[in-house]
Coordinates of C-alpha atoms in Angstrom, one line a residue:
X1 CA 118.2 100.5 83.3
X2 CA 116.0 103.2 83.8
X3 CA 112.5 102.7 85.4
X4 CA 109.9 105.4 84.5
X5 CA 107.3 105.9 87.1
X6 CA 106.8 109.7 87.4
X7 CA 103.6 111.0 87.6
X8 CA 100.8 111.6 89.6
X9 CA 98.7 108.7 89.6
X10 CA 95.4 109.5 91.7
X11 CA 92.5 111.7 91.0
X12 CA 92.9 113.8 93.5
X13 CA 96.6 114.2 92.6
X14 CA 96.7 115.0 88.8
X15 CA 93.5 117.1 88.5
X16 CA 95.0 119.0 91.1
X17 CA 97.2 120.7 88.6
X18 CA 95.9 119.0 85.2
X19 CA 98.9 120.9 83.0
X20 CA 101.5 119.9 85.0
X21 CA 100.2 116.4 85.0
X22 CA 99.9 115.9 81.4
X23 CA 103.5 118.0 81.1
X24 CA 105.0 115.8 83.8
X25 CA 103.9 112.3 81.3
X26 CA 105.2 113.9 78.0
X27 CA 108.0 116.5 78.7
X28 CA 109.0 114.5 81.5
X29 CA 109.0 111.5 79.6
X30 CA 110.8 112.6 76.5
X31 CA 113.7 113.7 78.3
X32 CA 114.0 110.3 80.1
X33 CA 114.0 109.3 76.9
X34 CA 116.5 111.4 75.8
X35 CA 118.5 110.4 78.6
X36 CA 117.8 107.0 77.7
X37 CA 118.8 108.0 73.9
X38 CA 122.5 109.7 74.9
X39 CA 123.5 106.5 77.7
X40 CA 121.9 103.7 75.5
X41 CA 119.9 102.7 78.6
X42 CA 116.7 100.3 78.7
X43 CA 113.7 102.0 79.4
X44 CA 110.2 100.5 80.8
X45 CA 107.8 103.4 80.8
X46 CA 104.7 102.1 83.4
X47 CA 101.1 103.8 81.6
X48 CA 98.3 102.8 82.8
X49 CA 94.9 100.9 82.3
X50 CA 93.6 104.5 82.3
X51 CA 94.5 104.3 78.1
X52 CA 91.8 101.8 77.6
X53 CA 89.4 105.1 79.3
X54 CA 85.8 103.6 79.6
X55 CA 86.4 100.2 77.9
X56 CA 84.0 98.3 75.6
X57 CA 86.5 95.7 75.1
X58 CA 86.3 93.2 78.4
X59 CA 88.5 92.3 79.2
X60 CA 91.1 94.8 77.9
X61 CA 94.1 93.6 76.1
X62 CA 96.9 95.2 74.6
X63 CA 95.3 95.4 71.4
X64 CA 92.5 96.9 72.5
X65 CA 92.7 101.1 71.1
X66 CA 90.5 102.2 74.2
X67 CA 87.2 104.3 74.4
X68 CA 88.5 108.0 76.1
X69 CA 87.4 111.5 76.8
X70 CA 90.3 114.0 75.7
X71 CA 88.8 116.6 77.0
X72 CA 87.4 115.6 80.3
X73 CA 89.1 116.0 83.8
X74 CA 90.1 112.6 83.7
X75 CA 92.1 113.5 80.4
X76 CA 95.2 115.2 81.6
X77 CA 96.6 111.9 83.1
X78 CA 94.8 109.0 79.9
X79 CA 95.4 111.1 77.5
X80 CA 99.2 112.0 79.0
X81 CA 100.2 108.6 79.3
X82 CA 98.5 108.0 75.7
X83 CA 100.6 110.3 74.1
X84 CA 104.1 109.1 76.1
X85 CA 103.3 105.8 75.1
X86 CA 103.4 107.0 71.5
X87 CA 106.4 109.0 72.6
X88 CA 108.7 105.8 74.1
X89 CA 107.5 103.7 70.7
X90 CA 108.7 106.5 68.0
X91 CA 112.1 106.4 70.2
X92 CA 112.1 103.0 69.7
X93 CA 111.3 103.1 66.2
X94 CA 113.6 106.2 65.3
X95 CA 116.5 106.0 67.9
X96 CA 116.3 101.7 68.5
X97 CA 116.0 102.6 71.8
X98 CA 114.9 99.5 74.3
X99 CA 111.9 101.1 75.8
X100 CA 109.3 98.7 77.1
X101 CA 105.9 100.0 78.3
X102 CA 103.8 98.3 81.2
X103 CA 100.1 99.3 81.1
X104 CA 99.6 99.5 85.6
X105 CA 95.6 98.4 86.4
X106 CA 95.0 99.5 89.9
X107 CA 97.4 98.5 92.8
X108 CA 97.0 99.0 96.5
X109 CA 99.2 97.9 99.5
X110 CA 100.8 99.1 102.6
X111 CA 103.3 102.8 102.4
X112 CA 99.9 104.4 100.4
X113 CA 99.3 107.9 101.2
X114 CA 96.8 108.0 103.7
X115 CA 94.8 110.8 101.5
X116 CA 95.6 109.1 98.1
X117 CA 92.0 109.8 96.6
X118 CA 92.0 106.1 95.0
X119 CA 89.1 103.5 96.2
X120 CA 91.0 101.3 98.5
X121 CA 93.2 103.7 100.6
X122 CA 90.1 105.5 100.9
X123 CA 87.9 102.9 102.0
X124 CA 90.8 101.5 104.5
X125 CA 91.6 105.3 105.8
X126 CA 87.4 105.7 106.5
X127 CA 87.2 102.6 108.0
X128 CA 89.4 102.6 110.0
X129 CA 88.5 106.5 111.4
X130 CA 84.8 105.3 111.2
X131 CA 83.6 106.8 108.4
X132 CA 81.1 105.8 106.3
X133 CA 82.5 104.4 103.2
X134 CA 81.7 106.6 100.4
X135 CA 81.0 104.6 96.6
X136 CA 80.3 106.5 93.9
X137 CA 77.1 105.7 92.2
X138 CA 75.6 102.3 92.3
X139 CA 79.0 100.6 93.6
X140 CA 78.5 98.3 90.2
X141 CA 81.3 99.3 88.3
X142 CA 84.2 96.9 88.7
X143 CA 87.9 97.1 89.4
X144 CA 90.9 94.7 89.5
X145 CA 92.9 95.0 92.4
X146 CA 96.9 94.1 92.5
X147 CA 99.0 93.8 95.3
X148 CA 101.9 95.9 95.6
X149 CA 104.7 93.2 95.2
X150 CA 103.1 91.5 92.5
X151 CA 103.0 94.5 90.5
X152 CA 107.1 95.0 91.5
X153 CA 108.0 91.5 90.8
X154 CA 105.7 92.0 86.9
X155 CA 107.9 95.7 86.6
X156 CA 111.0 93.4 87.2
X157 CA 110.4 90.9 84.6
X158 CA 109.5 93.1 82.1
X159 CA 112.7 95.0 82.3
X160 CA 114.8 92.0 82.7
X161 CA 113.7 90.2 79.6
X162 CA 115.1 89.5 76.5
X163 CA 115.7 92.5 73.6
X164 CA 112.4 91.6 71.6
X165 CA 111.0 88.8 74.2
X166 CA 107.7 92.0 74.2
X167 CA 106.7 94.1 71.4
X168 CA 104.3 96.6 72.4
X169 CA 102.9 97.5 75.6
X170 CA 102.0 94.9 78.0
X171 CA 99.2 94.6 80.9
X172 CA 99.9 94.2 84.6
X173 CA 97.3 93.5 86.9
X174 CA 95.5 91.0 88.7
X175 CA 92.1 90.0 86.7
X176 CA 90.1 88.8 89.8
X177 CA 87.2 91.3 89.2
X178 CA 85.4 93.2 91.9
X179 CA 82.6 95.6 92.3
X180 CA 83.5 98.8 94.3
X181 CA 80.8 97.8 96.7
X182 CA 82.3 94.4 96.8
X183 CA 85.8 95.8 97.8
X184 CA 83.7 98.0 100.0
X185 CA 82.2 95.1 102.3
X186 CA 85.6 93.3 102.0
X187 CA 87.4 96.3 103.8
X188 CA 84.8 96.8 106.0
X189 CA 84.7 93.0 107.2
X190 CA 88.3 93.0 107.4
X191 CA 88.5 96.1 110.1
X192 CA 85.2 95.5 111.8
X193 CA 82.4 93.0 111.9
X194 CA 80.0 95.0 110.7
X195 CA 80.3 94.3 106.8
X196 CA 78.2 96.1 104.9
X197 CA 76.5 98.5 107.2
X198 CA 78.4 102.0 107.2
X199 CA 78.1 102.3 103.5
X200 CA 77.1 105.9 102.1
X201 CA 76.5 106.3 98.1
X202 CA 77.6 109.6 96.4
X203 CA 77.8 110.8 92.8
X204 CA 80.1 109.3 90.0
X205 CA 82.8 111.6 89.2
X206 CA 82.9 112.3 85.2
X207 CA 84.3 109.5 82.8
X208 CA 84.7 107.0 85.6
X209 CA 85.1 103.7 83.7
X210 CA 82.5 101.3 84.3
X211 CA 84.5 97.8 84.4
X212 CA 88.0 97.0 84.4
X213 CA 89.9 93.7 83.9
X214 CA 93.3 93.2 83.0
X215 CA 93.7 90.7 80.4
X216 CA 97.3 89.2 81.3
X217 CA 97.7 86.6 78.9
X218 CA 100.7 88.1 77.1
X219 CA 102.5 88.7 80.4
X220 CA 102.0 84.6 80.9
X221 CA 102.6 83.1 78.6
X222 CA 106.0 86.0 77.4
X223 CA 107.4 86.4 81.2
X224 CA 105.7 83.4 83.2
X225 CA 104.3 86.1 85.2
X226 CA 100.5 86.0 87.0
X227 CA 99.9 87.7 90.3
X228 CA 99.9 85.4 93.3
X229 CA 98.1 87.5 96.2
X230 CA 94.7 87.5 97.4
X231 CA 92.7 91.0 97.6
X232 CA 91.6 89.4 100.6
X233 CA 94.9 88.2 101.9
X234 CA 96.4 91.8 100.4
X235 CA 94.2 93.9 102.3
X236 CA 95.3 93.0 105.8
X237 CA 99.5 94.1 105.9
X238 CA 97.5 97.5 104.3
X239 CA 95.2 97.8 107.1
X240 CA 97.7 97.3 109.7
X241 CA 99.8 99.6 108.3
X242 CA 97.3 102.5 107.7
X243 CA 96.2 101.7 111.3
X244 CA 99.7 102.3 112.7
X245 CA 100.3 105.8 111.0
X246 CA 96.5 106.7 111.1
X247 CA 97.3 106.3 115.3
X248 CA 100.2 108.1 114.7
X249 CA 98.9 111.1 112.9
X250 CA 96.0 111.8 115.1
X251 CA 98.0 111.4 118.5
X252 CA 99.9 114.0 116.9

């Protein structure tokens, strides 16, 4: 079993270096699949909701062909895992390689990189330094937010099921929808009392989606899988845990 998860996932991280980003999901993907192809090993390639760009399905399913830029900044990581998704299905199809593909919405939880770049470890990190709280635009656009361990127990079944239980990509995420400003007051409520007052609104970056919802009905009703934690119940083990190293980095 080989489990596919390289490539930079945040903003900040694969616009960095946009050519090695979109390199890193197809060359690095095709020789894992190549790899894949000599040891007759499983695959399960994880893409990303970033396929569906900015969606006007909602929620998205797997049918769903998406709405994206491929020429933004954005495009370097969508249209990357866009084209290694095609990649792992034409192994499949050519070499009857067992490649499954999991489409990742977003997914927060404690062991983040404390500069990340994505909405949550950024709101926790300023929070916590006391920061304002930066949300692009109106804060209306929304996001679904999955906890770490339910996103590793959905990789797990996925891999583990049945030749032919999935054809096709399948979503994993939790579909409890929430504005950015939303998550912004929950984080702030959750490391001070003050909910809602340290808020400071910025420019959208380029081709940021407007809404995003997971629609998990396939990974239900094929692998009995639905996420079982709470963004507000999530948020808490992530805060303590970017307090500790936040302490830990500036006494240093």
């Amino acid at each position: 079993h080989i489990y596919h998860l390289a490539c930079p996932a945040s903003p900040v991280s694969y616009k960095y270096d946009p050519v090695k980003t979109f390199l890193t999901s197809y060359q690095g993907t095709y020789n894992v699949l190549e790899l894949a192809r000599e040891t007759r090993a499983r695959v399960l390639f994880t893409s990303t909701s970033e396929v569906y760009g900015d969606p006007l399905e909602h929620p998205q399913k797997e049918t769903y062909w998406g709405n994206v830029n491929p020429v933004g900044e954005r495009s370097c990581y969508d249209e990357g895992k866009r084209v290694a998704e095609t990649l792992s299905h034409d192994f499949s199809r050519t070499h009857g390689l067992d490649v499954r593909v999991v489409r990742i919405f977003n997914t927060y939880g404690p062991r983040m990189a404390l500069d990340d770049g994505r909405v949550v470890s950024n709101f926790v990190s300023q929070a916590i330094r006391g920061e304002k709280l930066t949300v692009q635009g109106t804060g209306n656009q929304t996001r679904s937010f999955c906890y770490v361990s339910d996103m590793v127990d959905g990789l797990v079944e996925v891999m583990n099921a049945p030749a032919g239980a999935i054809e096709g990509p399948v979503n994993l995420g939790n579909p409890s929808e929430f504005t950015i400003l939303e998550l912004a007051r929950i984080v702030l409520s959750s490391v001070t009392a003050a909910a809602g007052s340290n808020i400071e609104y910025v420019p959208l970056t380029s081709d940021d989606p407007r809404q995003r919802k997971p629609d998990i009905l396939l990974a239900t009703r094929k692998l009995n899988w639905a996420p079982k934690v709470a963004l507000n119940d999530g948020i808490k083990p992530m805060i303590q845990d970017f307090k500790e190293r936040i302490g830990a980095t500036e006494k240093n």
